[in-house]
Coordinates of C-alpha atoms in Angstrom, one line a residue:
Chain A
M154 CA 182.3 -57.1 24.6
D155 CA 180.0 -54.4 23.2
C156 CA 180.5 -52.2 20.2
R157 CA 182.0 -49.4 22.2
D158 CA 184.7 -51.6 23.6
I159 CA 185.4 -53.0 20.2
Q160 CA 185.6 -49.6 18.6
K161 CA 188.2 -48.5 21.1
M162 CA 190.4 -51.4 20.0
L163 CA 190.1 -50.8 16.3
S164 CA 193.1 -48.5 16.1
A165 CA 195.4 -50.9 17.8
Y166 CA 193.8 -53.7 15.8
L167 CA 194.7 -51.8 12.6
D168 CA 198.3 -51.6 13.7
G169 CA 198.5 -55.3 14.6
L170 CA 199.1 -54.5 18.3
L171 CA 196.5 -56.7 19.9
S172 CA 197.2 -59.9 21.6
A173 CA 196.2 -63.1 19.8
D174 CA 193.1 -63.5 22.0
D175 CA 192.0 -59.9 21.6
K176 CA 192.5 -60.0 17.9
E177 CA 190.3 -63.1 17.6
T178 CA 187.6 -61.3 19.6
V179 CA 187.6 -58.4 17.3
D180 CA 187.7 -60.6 14.2
R181 CA 184.6 -62.4 15.4
H182 CA 182.8 -59.3 16.3
L183 CA 183.5 -57.6 13.0
S184 CA 182.3 -60.6 11.0
S185 CA 178.8 -60.2 12.5
C186 CA 178.5 -56.5 13.3
V187 CA 177.9 -54.1 10.4
N188 CA 178.4 -50.9 12.3
C189 CA 181.8 -51.9 13.7
R190 CA 182.9 -53.2 10.3
E191 CA 182.0 -49.9 8.7
S192 CA 183.9 -48.0 11.4
F193 CA 186.9 -50.2 10.8
E194 CA 186.7 -49.7 7.0
E195 CA 186.5 -46.0 7.5
L196 CA 189.7 -46.2 9.6
E197 CA 191.4 -48.1 6.8
K198 CA 190.3 -45.6 4.2
A199 CA 191.4 -42.6 6.2
R200 CA 194.8 -44.2 6.7
A201 CA 195.0 -45.0 3.0
L202 CA 194.3 -41.4 2.1
L203 CA 197.1 -40.3 4.3
R204 CA 199.5 -42.8 2.9
D205 CA 198.6 -41.8 -0.6
L206 CA 199.6 -38.2 0.0
K207 CA 202.2 -37.2 -2.5
T208 CA 205.8 -37.1 -1.3
L209 CA 207.3 -33.8 -2.2
E210 CA 210.8 -33.1 -3.3
P211 CA 212.4 -30.4 -1.2
P212 CA 213.4 -27.3 -3.2
P213 CA 216.8 -27.8 -4.9
W214 CA 218.4 -24.9 -3.0
L215 CA 217.5 -26.2 0.5
G216 CA 220.5 -28.4 1.1
I217 CA 222.8 -25.8 -0.3
K218 CA 221.4 -23.0 1.9
I219 CA 221.6 -25.2 5.0
M220 CA 225.2 -26.1 4.4
A221 CA 226.1 -22.4 3.7
Q222 CA 224.7 -21.5 7.1
V223 CA 226.4 -24.5 8.8
R224 CA 229.8 -23.6 7.4
E225 CA 229.3 -20.0 8.5
E226 CA 228.5 -21.2 11.9
A227 CA 231.5 -23.5 12.0
A228 CA 233.9 -20.8 10.8
R229 CA 232.6 -18.5 13.5
K230 CA 233.1 -21.0 16.3
E231 CA 236.5 -21.9 15.0
S232 CA 237.9 -18.4 14.8
L233 CA 236.8 -17.6 18.4
L234 CA 238.2 -20.8 19.8
T235 CA 241.5 -20.8 18.0
R236 CA 242.1 -17.1 18.8
L237 CA 241.7 -17.7 22.5
F238 CA 243.0 -21.2 22.9
S239 CA 245.7 -21.7 20.4
A240 CA 248.4 -20.3 22.7
F241 CA 248.0 -23.0 25.3
P242 CA 249.3 -26.5 25.0
S243 CA 247.6 -28.0 28.1
R244 CA 244.1 -27.8 29.4
A245 CA 244.3 -27.0 33.1
P246 CA 245.6 -23.4 32.9
L247 CA 242.9 -22.9 30.3
Q248 CA 240.1 -23.9 32.6
A249 CA 241.5 -21.7 35.3
L250 CA 241.8 -18.9 32.9
G251 CA 238.3 -19.4 31.7
V252 CA 236.9 -19.3 35.2
V253 CA 238.9 -16.2 36.1
V254 CA 238.1 -14.3 32.9
L255 CA 234.4 -15.1 33.2
A256 CA 234.4 -14.0 36.8
V257 CA 236.1 -10.8 36.0
L258 CA 233.8 -10.2 33.0
A259 CA 230.7 -10.8 35.2
F260 CA 232.1 -8.5 37.8
Q261 CA 232.9 -5.7 35.2
V262 CA 229.5 -5.9 33.7
Y263 CA 228.0 -5.8 37.1
R264 CA 230.0 -2.7 37.9
M265 CA 228.8 -1.2 34.7
L266 CA 225.3 -1.8 35.7
V267 CA 225.3 -0.4 39.2
P268 CA 225.1 3.3 38.2
E269 CA 222.5 2.3 35.7
M270 CA 220.3 0.7 38.3
T271 CA 220.4 3.9 40.4
G272 CA 219.2 6.1 37.5
M273 CA 220.5 7.7 34.4
R274 CA 223.7 9.6 34.7
E275 CA 227.2 9.8 33.2
M276 CA 229.0 6.4 33.0
P277 CA 232.6 5.7 32.1
R278 CA 232.8 4.4 28.6
P279 CA 231.9 0.8 29.3
S280 CA 233.3 -0.9 26.3
S281 CA 236.8 0.6 26.5
Q282 CA 236.8 0.3 30.3
V283 CA 235.9 -3.4 30.3
Q284 CA 238.2 -4.0 27.3
K285 CA 241.1 -2.4 29.1
E286 CA 240.5 -4.3 32.4
T287 CA 239.9 -7.5 30.6
K288 CA 243.2 -7.1 28.7
E289 CA 244.9 -6.3 32.0
T290 CA 243.5 -9.5 33.6
I291 CA 244.5 -11.6 30.7
N292 CA 248.0 -10.1 30.6
A293 CA 248.3 -10.5 34.3
V294 CA 247.4 -14.2 34.2
V295 CA 249.5 -14.9 31.1
P296 CA 252.6 -12.9 31.1
G297 CA 254.5 -13.1 27.9
K298 CA 251.3 -13.8 25.9
A299 CA 250.2 -10.2 26.1
G300 CA 251.0 -9.6 22.5
K301 CA 248.6 -12.3 21.3
E302 CA 245.7 -11.0 23.3
E303 CA 245.4 -7.8 21.3
A304 CA 241.9 -6.5 21.1
P305 CA 239.6 -9.3 22.0
A306 CA 237.1 -7.6 19.7
D307 CA 239.2 -8.7 16.8
A308 CA 238.4 -12.2 17.6
L309 CA 235.3 -11.7 15.6
A310 CA 237.3 -11.5 12.4
P311 CA 237.6 -15.0 10.7
A312 CA 240.9 -16.8 11.3
P313 CA 242.6 -18.4 8.3
A314 CA 241.6 -22.0 8.0
S315 CA 244.1 -24.8 8.3
S316 CA 244.1 -28.4 9.2
S317 CA 246.0 -27.8 12.5
L318 CA 243.4 -25.3 13.5
N319 CA 240.7 -27.7 12.5
K320 CA 242.2 -30.3 14.9
Q321 CA 242.4 -27.7 17.6
Y322 CA 238.7 -26.9 17.1
A323 CA 238.0 -30.6 17.0
A324 CA 239.8 -31.3 20.2
E325 CA 238.1 -28.4 21.9
A326 CA 234.7 -28.9 20.4
S327 CA 234.3 -32.3 21.9
K328 CA 234.3 -30.8 25.4
D329 CA 230.9 -29.5 26.2
K330 CA 232.2 -27.0 28.7
R331 CA 234.5 -25.5 26.1
V332 CA 231.6 -24.7 23.9
E333 CA 229.8 -23.3 26.9
D334 CA 232.7 -21.0 27.9
E335 CA 233.0 -19.8 24.4
V336 CA 229.4 -19.0 24.1
E337 CA 229.5 -17.1 27.3
R338 CA 232.6 -15.3 26.2
E339 CA 231.0 -14.5 22.9
R340 CA 227.9 -13.1 24.7
A341 CA 230.0 -11.2 27.1
E342 CA 232.3 -9.9 24.4
A343 CA 229.6 -8.6 22.1
P344 CA 229.1 -5.3 24.1
V345 CA 232.8 -5.0 24.3
S346 CA 233.3 -4.9 20.5
S347 CA 232.8 -1.7 18.7
P348 CA 229.4 -1.1 17.0
A349 CA 230.9 -1.5 13.6
A350 CA 232.0 -5.0 14.4
G351 CA 228.7 -5.7 16.2
P352 CA 226.8 -7.1 13.3
G353 CA 229.6 -9.7 13.0
S354 CA 228.9 -12.5 15.3
A355 CA 226.2 -11.2 17.6
G356 CA 224.3 -10.0 14.6
R357 CA 224.6 -13.3 12.9
G358 CA 223.4 -15.0 16.1
A359 CA 220.4 -12.7 16.3
Q360 CA 219.8 -12.8 12.6
G361 CA 219.2 -16.6 12.6
G362 CA 215.7 -16.0 11.4
Q363 CA 216.5 -12.9 9.5
S364 CA 213.2 -11.0 9.2
D365 CA 212.2 -11.8 12.8
T366 CA 213.4 -8.6 14.4
L367 CA 210.4 -8.5 16.6
E368 CA 212.0 -10.7 19.3
P369 CA 215.8 -10.8 19.0
S370 CA 216.3 -11.7 22.7
P371 CA 214.1 -14.8 22.7
R372 CA 215.7 -16.1 19.5
Q373 CA 219.1 -15.6 21.1
E374 CA 217.8 -17.4 24.1
G375 CA 216.3 -20.2 21.9
Q376 CA 219.6 -20.8 20.2
H377 CA 221.3 -21.2 23.5
T378 CA 218.6 -23.3 25.1
A379 CA 220.4 -26.5 24.2
L380 CA 223.5 -25.2 25.7
R381 CA 221.7 -23.9 28.7
Q382 CA 220.3 -27.3 29.4
D383 CA 223.8 -28.6 29.4
R384 CA 224.7 -25.9 31.9
R385 CA 222.4 -27.5 34.4
V386 CA 224.2 -30.8 34.0
E387 CA 227.5 -29.1 34.5
A388 CA 226.4 -28.0 37.9
P389 CA 229.7 -28.5 39.8
T390 CA 231.7 -26.4 37.4
Q391 CA 229.0 -23.7 37.4
E392 CA 229.0 -23.5 41.1
A393 CA 232.8 -23.3 41.2
R394 CA 232.5 -20.4 38.8
Q395 CA 229.9 -18.7 40.8
D396 CA 232.0 -19.1 44.0
V397 CA 235.0 -17.4 42.4
A398 CA 232.8 -14.5 41.3
A399 CA 231.2 -14.3 44.7
G400 CA 234.6 -14.3 46.4
L401 CA 235.6 -11.3 44.4
T402 CA 232.8 -9.2 45.6
E403 CA 232.5 -10.3 49.2
Q404 CA 231.6 -6.9 50.5
R405 CA 228.5 -6.7 48.4
S406 CA 227.5 -10.3 48.6
Q407 CA 223.8 -9.8 48.3
A408 CA 224.1 -7.3 45.5
V409 CA 226.3 -9.7 43.6
A410 CA 223.5 -12.2 43.0
A411 CA 221.2 -9.5 41.8
G412 CA 224.1 -8.0 39.8
R413 CA 224.9 -11.2 38.1
A414 CA 221.3 -11.9 37.2
G415 CA 221.2 -8.3 36.0
A416 CA 224.5 -8.7 34.3
E417 CA 223.4 -11.8 32.4
K418 CA 220.3 -9.9 31.3
A419 CA 222.3 -6.9 30.4
V420 CA 224.7 -9.0 28.4
A421 CA 221.9 -10.6 26.6
A422 CA 220.3 -7.2 26.1
G423 CA 223.6 -5.8 25.2
V424 CA 224.0 -8.5 22.6
A425 CA 220.6 -7.9 21.3
Q426 CA 221.3 -4.2 21.2
E427 CA 224.4 -4.6 19.1
A428 CA 222.2 -6.2 16.5
L429 CA 219.8 -3.3 16.3
P430 CA 219.8 -0.9 13.3
T431 CA 221.5 2.2 14.4
I432 CA 221.3 5.8 13.4
L433 CA 224.2 8.1 14.5
V434 CA 224.0 11.8 14.3
R435 CA 226.7 14.3 15.1
T436 CA 225.4 17.5 16.4
R437 CA 226.4 20.6 18.3
D438 CA 223.7 20.5 21.0
S439 CA 223.0 16.9 22.0
A440 CA 220.4 17.7 24.6
A441 CA 218.3 19.7 22.2
A442 CA 218.8 17.0 19.6
R443 CA 217.6 14.3 21.9
Q444 CA 214.4 16.3 22.4
V445 CA 213.9 16.7 18.7
V446 CA 214.5 13.0 18.1
E447 CA 212.0 11.9 20.8
E448 CA 209.4 14.3 19.5
T449 CA 209.9 13.1 15.9
V450 CA 209.7 9.5 17.0
S451 CA 206.4 10.0 18.7
E452 CA 205.0 12.0 15.7
L453 CA 205.9 9.0 13.5
G454 CA 203.8 6.8 15.8
G455 CA 206.7 5.3 17.7
K456 CA 207.9 5.5 21.2
T457 CA 211.2 5.9 23.2
I458 CA 212.1 2.7 25.1
E459 CA 215.2 3.9 27.0
T460 CA 217.7 6.7 27.2
S461 CA 221.2 6.8 28.6
A462 CA 224.2 9.0 28.5
Q463 CA 227.9 8.4 28.3
E464 CA 230.7 11.0 27.9
G465 CA 229.9 13.1 24.9
R466 CA 227.1 10.7 23.7
I467 CA 223.5 10.2 24.2
L468 CA 222.0 6.8 23.5
L469 CA 218.3 6.2 22.7
V470 CA 216.5 3.0 22.0
V471 CA 213.2 3.6 20.3
E472 CA 210.5 1.5 18.8
L473 CA 209.2 2.5 15.4
A474 CA 207.5 0.9 12.4
A475 CA 210.1 -0.3 10.0
A476 CA 208.7 1.8 7.2
R477 CA 209.1 5.0 9.3
L478 CA 212.8 4.5 9.8
S479 CA 213.9 6.4 6.7
D480 CA 211.5 9.2 7.7
L481 CA 213.2 9.5 11.0
A482 CA 216.7 9.4 9.5
E483 CA 215.7 12.2 7.1
N484 CA 214.3 14.3 9.9
M485 CA 217.5 13.9 11.9
K486 CA 219.6 15.3 9.0
S487 CA 218.5 18.7 10.1
L488 CA 220.3 18.2 13.4
G489 CA 223.7 17.3 11.9
E490 CA 225.6 14.6 10.0
V491 CA 223.7 11.4 10.0
T492 CA 225.0 7.9 9.5
T493 CA 222.8 4.8 9.4
T494 CA 223.8 1.2 9.7
P495 CA 222.3 -1.2 7.2
Q496 CA 219.5 -3.5 8.5
A497 CA 217.9 -6.7 7.5
A498 CA 214.6 -6.3 5.7
A499 CA 211.6 -6.3 7.9
E500 CA 207.9 -6.1 7.3
A501 CA 206.9 -2.5 6.7
E502 CA 204.5 -2.1 9.6
A503 CA 206.3 -4.3 12.1
P504 CA 207.7 -2.3 15.0
L505 CA 211.4 -2.2 15.0
R506 CA 213.8 -1.4 17.7
V507 CA 216.3 1.2 16.6
R508 CA 219.3 2.5 18.4
I509 CA 220.0 6.2 18.1
E510 CA 223.3 7.7 19.0
I511 CA 223.6 11.4 19.4
E512 CA 227.2 12.5 19.5
Q513 CA 228.1 15.8 20.8
L514 CA 230.6 17.7 18.7
S515 CA 233.1 19.7 20.7
V516 CA 233.8 23.2 19.4
A517 CA 237.6 22.7 19.5
R518 CA 237.6 19.7 17.2
Chain B
M30 CA 213.4 -49.0 11.6
T31 CA 210.5 -48.6 9.1
S32 CA 210.7 -45.9 6.6
H33 CA 208.9 -44.7 3.5
Y34 CA 212.2 -43.9 1.9
V35 CA 215.1 -46.0 1.1
G36 CA 217.1 -44.5 3.9
P37 CA 220.5 -44.9 5.5
T38 CA 220.9 -47.3 8.4
Q39 CA 221.5 -46.0 11.9
C40 CA 225.1 -47.1 11.8
D41 CA 226.0 -45.1 8.8
D42 CA 224.5 -42.0 10.3
N43 CA 226.4 -42.4 13.6
E44 CA 229.6 -42.5 11.6
Y45 CA 228.9 -39.1 10.1
V46 CA 227.8 -37.7 13.4
A47 CA 231.1 -38.7 15.0
R48 CA 233.1 -37.2 12.1
C49 CA 231.1 -34.0 12.5
R50 CA 231.7 -33.8 16.2
N51 CA 235.4 -34.2 15.4
G52 CA 235.3 -31.0 13.4
E53 CA 234.5 -32.3 10.0
V54 CA 231.9 -29.9 8.9
E55 CA 231.3 -31.5 5.6
A56 CA 230.2 -34.7 7.3
F57 CA 227.1 -32.9 8.3
G58 CA 226.4 -32.3 4.7
V59 CA 226.0 -36.0 4.2
L60 CA 223.4 -36.1 7.0
V61 CA 221.6 -33.2 5.4
E62 CA 221.5 -34.9 2.1
R63 CA 220.1 -38.1 3.6
H64 CA 217.4 -36.6 5.8
Q65 CA 216.3 -33.4 4.1
K66 CA 213.6 -35.0 2.1
K67 CA 211.9 -36.8 4.9
M68 CA 212.2 -33.8 7.2
F69 CA 210.9 -31.5 4.5
N70 CA 207.8 -33.7 4.0
L71 CA 207.2 -33.9 7.8
A72 CA 207.5 -30.1 8.0
F73 CA 205.2 -29.6 5.0
R74 CA 202.5 -31.9 6.4
M75 CA 202.8 -30.1 9.8
T76 CA 202.6 -26.6 8.4
G77 CA 200.6 -27.0 5.2
D78 CA 202.9 -24.6 3.4
E79 CA 206.0 -25.4 1.3
Q80 CA 207.8 -22.1 2.0
E81 CA 207.2 -22.4 5.7
A82 CA 208.4 -26.0 5.6
A83 CA 211.7 -25.1 4.0
E84 CA 212.3 -22.5 6.7
V85 CA 211.5 -24.9 9.4
V86 CA 213.9 -27.5 8.0
Q87 CA 216.7 -25.0 7.6
E88 CA 216.4 -23.8 11.2
A89 CA 216.1 -27.4 12.4
F90 CA 219.3 -28.5 10.7
L91 CA 221.2 -25.5 11.9
S92 CA 220.0 -26.2 15.4
A93 CA 221.1 -29.8 15.1
F94 CA 224.5 -28.7 13.9
R95 CA 224.9 -26.4 16.8
A96 CA 223.9 -29.1 19.3
I97 CA 225.7 -32.0 17.6
G98 CA 228.2 -32.0 20.5
K99 CA 225.3 -33.0 22.8
F100 CA 223.8 -35.7 20.7
R101 CA 224.3 -38.8 22.8
G102 CA 223.8 -41.5 20.1
D103 CA 221.6 -43.7 22.2
A104 CA 218.7 -42.7 20.0
A105 CA 218.9 -42.7 16.2
F106 CA 220.1 -39.5 14.6
S107 CA 216.9 -39.3 12.6
T108 CA 214.8 -39.6 15.7
W109 CA 216.6 -36.8 17.3
L110 CA 216.4 -34.7 14.2
T111 CA 212.7 -35.3 13.9
G112 CA 212.2 -34.0 17.4
I113 CA 214.1 -30.9 16.5
V114 CA 212.0 -30.4 13.3
L115 CA 208.8 -30.7 15.3
N116 CA 210.0 -28.3 17.9
Q117 CA 210.9 -25.8 15.2
A118 CA 207.5 -26.1 13.6
R119 CA 205.8 -25.5 17.0
T120 CA 208.0 -22.5 17.8
R121 CA 207.3 -20.9 14.4
R122 CA 203.6 -21.6 14.8
T123 CA 203.6 -19.7 18.0
Q124 CA 205.5 -16.8 16.4
L125 CA 203.1 -16.8 13.5
K126 CA 200.2 -16.4 15.9
T127 CA 201.9 -13.3 17.4
R128 CA 202.4 -11.9 13.9
A129 CA 198.9 -12.7 12.8
H130 CA 198.0 -9.4 14.3
Y131 CA 199.9 -7.7 11.4
E132 CA 199.6 -10.3 8.7
P133 CA 196.9 -12.9 9.0
V134 CA 198.2 -16.2 7.8
S135 CA 195.8 -19.0 7.1
L136 CA 197.2 -22.5 7.3
D137 CA 194.1 -23.9 5.6
D138 CA 194.8 -22.3 2.2
A139 CA 196.6 -25.3 0.8
R140 CA 195.2 -24.2 -2.5
E141 CA 197.3 -21.1 -2.6
D142 CA 200.8 -20.3 -1.7
R143 CA 201.8 -17.3 0.5
Q144 CA 201.5 -14.8 -2.2
G145 CA 198.0 -15.9 -3.1
N146 CA 199.0 -17.6 -6.3
P147 CA 197.1 -20.7 -7.1
R148 CA 199.3 -23.6 -6.3
F149 CA 198.3 -26.3 -8.8
D150 CA 199.5 -26.3 -12.3
P151 CA 196.8 -26.4 -14.9
P152 CA 196.1 -30.0 -15.8
A153 CA 197.9 -31.5 -18.8
A154 CA 195.7 -32.3 -21.7
G155 CA 194.9 -35.9 -22.0
P156 CA 192.4 -38.6 -20.9
S157 CA 193.7 -38.5 -17.3
A158 CA 193.3 -34.8 -16.9
L159 CA 190.1 -35.1 -14.9
E160 CA 191.7 -37.7 -12.8
Q161 CA 194.6 -35.5 -12.1
V162 CA 192.4 -32.6 -11.0
E163 CA 190.3 -34.9 -8.9
K164 CA 193.4 -36.4 -7.3
R165 CA 194.9 -33.0 -6.5
A166 CA 191.6 -31.8 -5.1
L167 CA 191.4 -34.8 -2.9
Q168 CA 194.9 -34.4 -1.6
E169 CA 194.3 -30.8 -0.8
A170 CA 191.1 -31.7 1.1
V171 CA 193.1 -34.3 3.1
Q172 CA 195.8 -31.7 3.9
E173 CA 193.1 -29.2 4.9
A174 CA 191.7 -31.8 7.3
I175 CA 195.1 -32.3 8.7
N176 CA 195.6 -28.6 9.1
A177 CA 192.4 -28.4 11.1
L178 CA 193.6 -30.8 13.7
D179 CA 195.3 -29.4 16.8
E180 CA 199.1 -29.6 16.9
E181 CA 199.5 -32.6 19.2
T182 CA 197.1 -34.6 17.2
R183 CA 198.6 -33.6 13.9
E184 CA 202.1 -34.6 15.0
V185 CA 201.2 -38.1 16.1
L186 CA 199.1 -38.7 13.0
I187 CA 201.7 -37.6 10.6
L188 CA 204.4 -39.6 12.3
R189 CA 202.4 -42.7 12.4
D190 CA 200.3 -42.8 9.3
I191 CA 202.3 -40.7 6.8
Q192 CA 205.9 -41.2 7.9
E193 CA 205.2 -44.7 9.4
Y194 CA 207.3 -44.4 12.5
S195 CA 206.8 -47.2 15.0
Y196 CA 205.1 -46.6 18.3
E197 CA 208.4 -46.8 20.1
E198 CA 210.0 -44.4 17.8
I199 CA 207.1 -42.0 18.2
A200 CA 207.5 -42.3 22.0
E201 CA 211.1 -41.3 21.6
V202 CA 210.6 -38.4 19.3
L203 CA 207.8 -36.9 21.3
K204 CA 209.2 -37.9 24.7
I205 CA 206.0 -39.4 25.9
P206 CA 205.2 -42.9 27.4
D207 CA 204.2 -45.8 25.1
G208 CA 200.7 -45.8 26.5
T209 CA 200.2 -42.2 25.7
V210 CA 201.3 -42.8 22.1
K211 CA 198.6 -45.5 21.7
S212 CA 195.8 -43.4 23.0
R213 CA 196.9 -40.3 21.0
I214 CA 197.0 -42.3 17.8
F215 CA 193.6 -43.7 18.5
R216 CA 192.1 -40.2 19.1
A217 CA 194.0 -38.7 16.2
R218 CA 192.6 -41.2 13.8
E219 CA 189.1 -40.7 15.0
A220 CA 189.5 -36.9 14.8
L221 CA 190.8 -37.2 11.3
K222 CA 188.0 -39.5 10.2
A223 CA 185.5 -36.9 11.4
K224 CA 187.2 -34.0 9.6
L225 CA 187.5 -36.0 6.4
K226 CA 183.9 -37.0 6.5
K227 CA 183.0 -33.3 6.8
R228 CA 185.0 -32.5 3.7
L229 CA 184.5 -35.5 1.6
G230 CA 181.2 -37.0 2.7
D231 CA 181.3 -40.7 3.4
L232 CA 184.6 -42.3 3.1

């Protein structure tokens, strides 16, 4: 054995991993070879330096902060689950309902998207439309429970805690599929809820890292990665779900696949959108206002990302340095009454996505 | 299971994991209490920055809580958690690189915190003052050498020679075969030796 071979074994030798024979070989070599002995001693000293590194105490607030976030997360999950599931004693109708609701939601979102894919033009108010149709579906499937399903958007409000609810959550939480359903529902519901309630759960989801508003979508994706992996394991259920959705839209079978992929993207985008800071302006001439806003944005060094229109309202998503945001809001005051939603702090020069809503005032109001 | 710290046994942890999965949120608090120190130190050695380490650990515990329903219990909870912490550190490192365009962050400035304030306290008066300064300077040099390693190398070195995980545990945490662990540790130690010699002269 030459020195090179011995040197390669020194790390394992240090960790006591060599066989008795090998160990003996190395021992013998080290006793006579100065170079290798030196190499070995250096290895030992390097390791000693690492071991001597001070062990730090974590900051005293760390555990407290973690648990605060954890409790918040638990409360959020619980309120959604109990709201939707507390009415049902047995599981089977739940699963069926879950599948149907998801299929319908996917379908609704897809329908919402089709006009968007063919270009910008007037769309029916998506949130109220989907909400209405969702309610109808739920009411149809569960007659008599109609009263309880009031405004799915209210599911975002925290439910009163109680031990029976806890148990409900417990029983549900242990089923992975339940968590999956609820996450999908949460994601699908986010665009359904009004902007005011938006920062509730979707916002909290996207605000996981607070100042990181640069990439809200990937963060949302990151949080759901663990769940998504589980989705692959749950393949049979997933396929069943997809089959139901496909069955509903048989005439447009090809478009459904594209629509669903687009729907998922739109839902994710919709969720991310709801977490954006928003400036609302009420003005008499929304078309002119839009032009002014776009010009102001580009003067401030930003750019318009997308535009869309719904009845009586123009929506813009722009990208602007966080520090310029107040300038933009100020400028918009000349157009009409301006309302801004509060936002998490961001680095001054970091580009921020902002949602701008231009509401057309009708003369007769 | 070897550990620097007087830590909980695997059995104890699993009990709290089960309770947490049953809906007992506060059971998670016990797990946080038990593991935060080790995870914080791991994150600190990986990132070279205390503030960053705190954020990594927070995100990691929150991730773990969200995924607790999926934890299978065939590995130890701490092993699973360690993997999450390392993932989090990696993710943030990538994000930091994106942000470096706006706000250059140097991981090698162990001497200063994020605001540029010098990190060490002035030495206390006394005969061992010089020793204290020397020791701190040495530790900073070592951390700088660690920071200079690439991520993969740094991970395996910290797990083995600072946190004293066994080869098997490291294979579990990093999800790599045993043979790979062995060769990575060998190369990591050689790399560290070289970096240390550069900073400290002969060892």
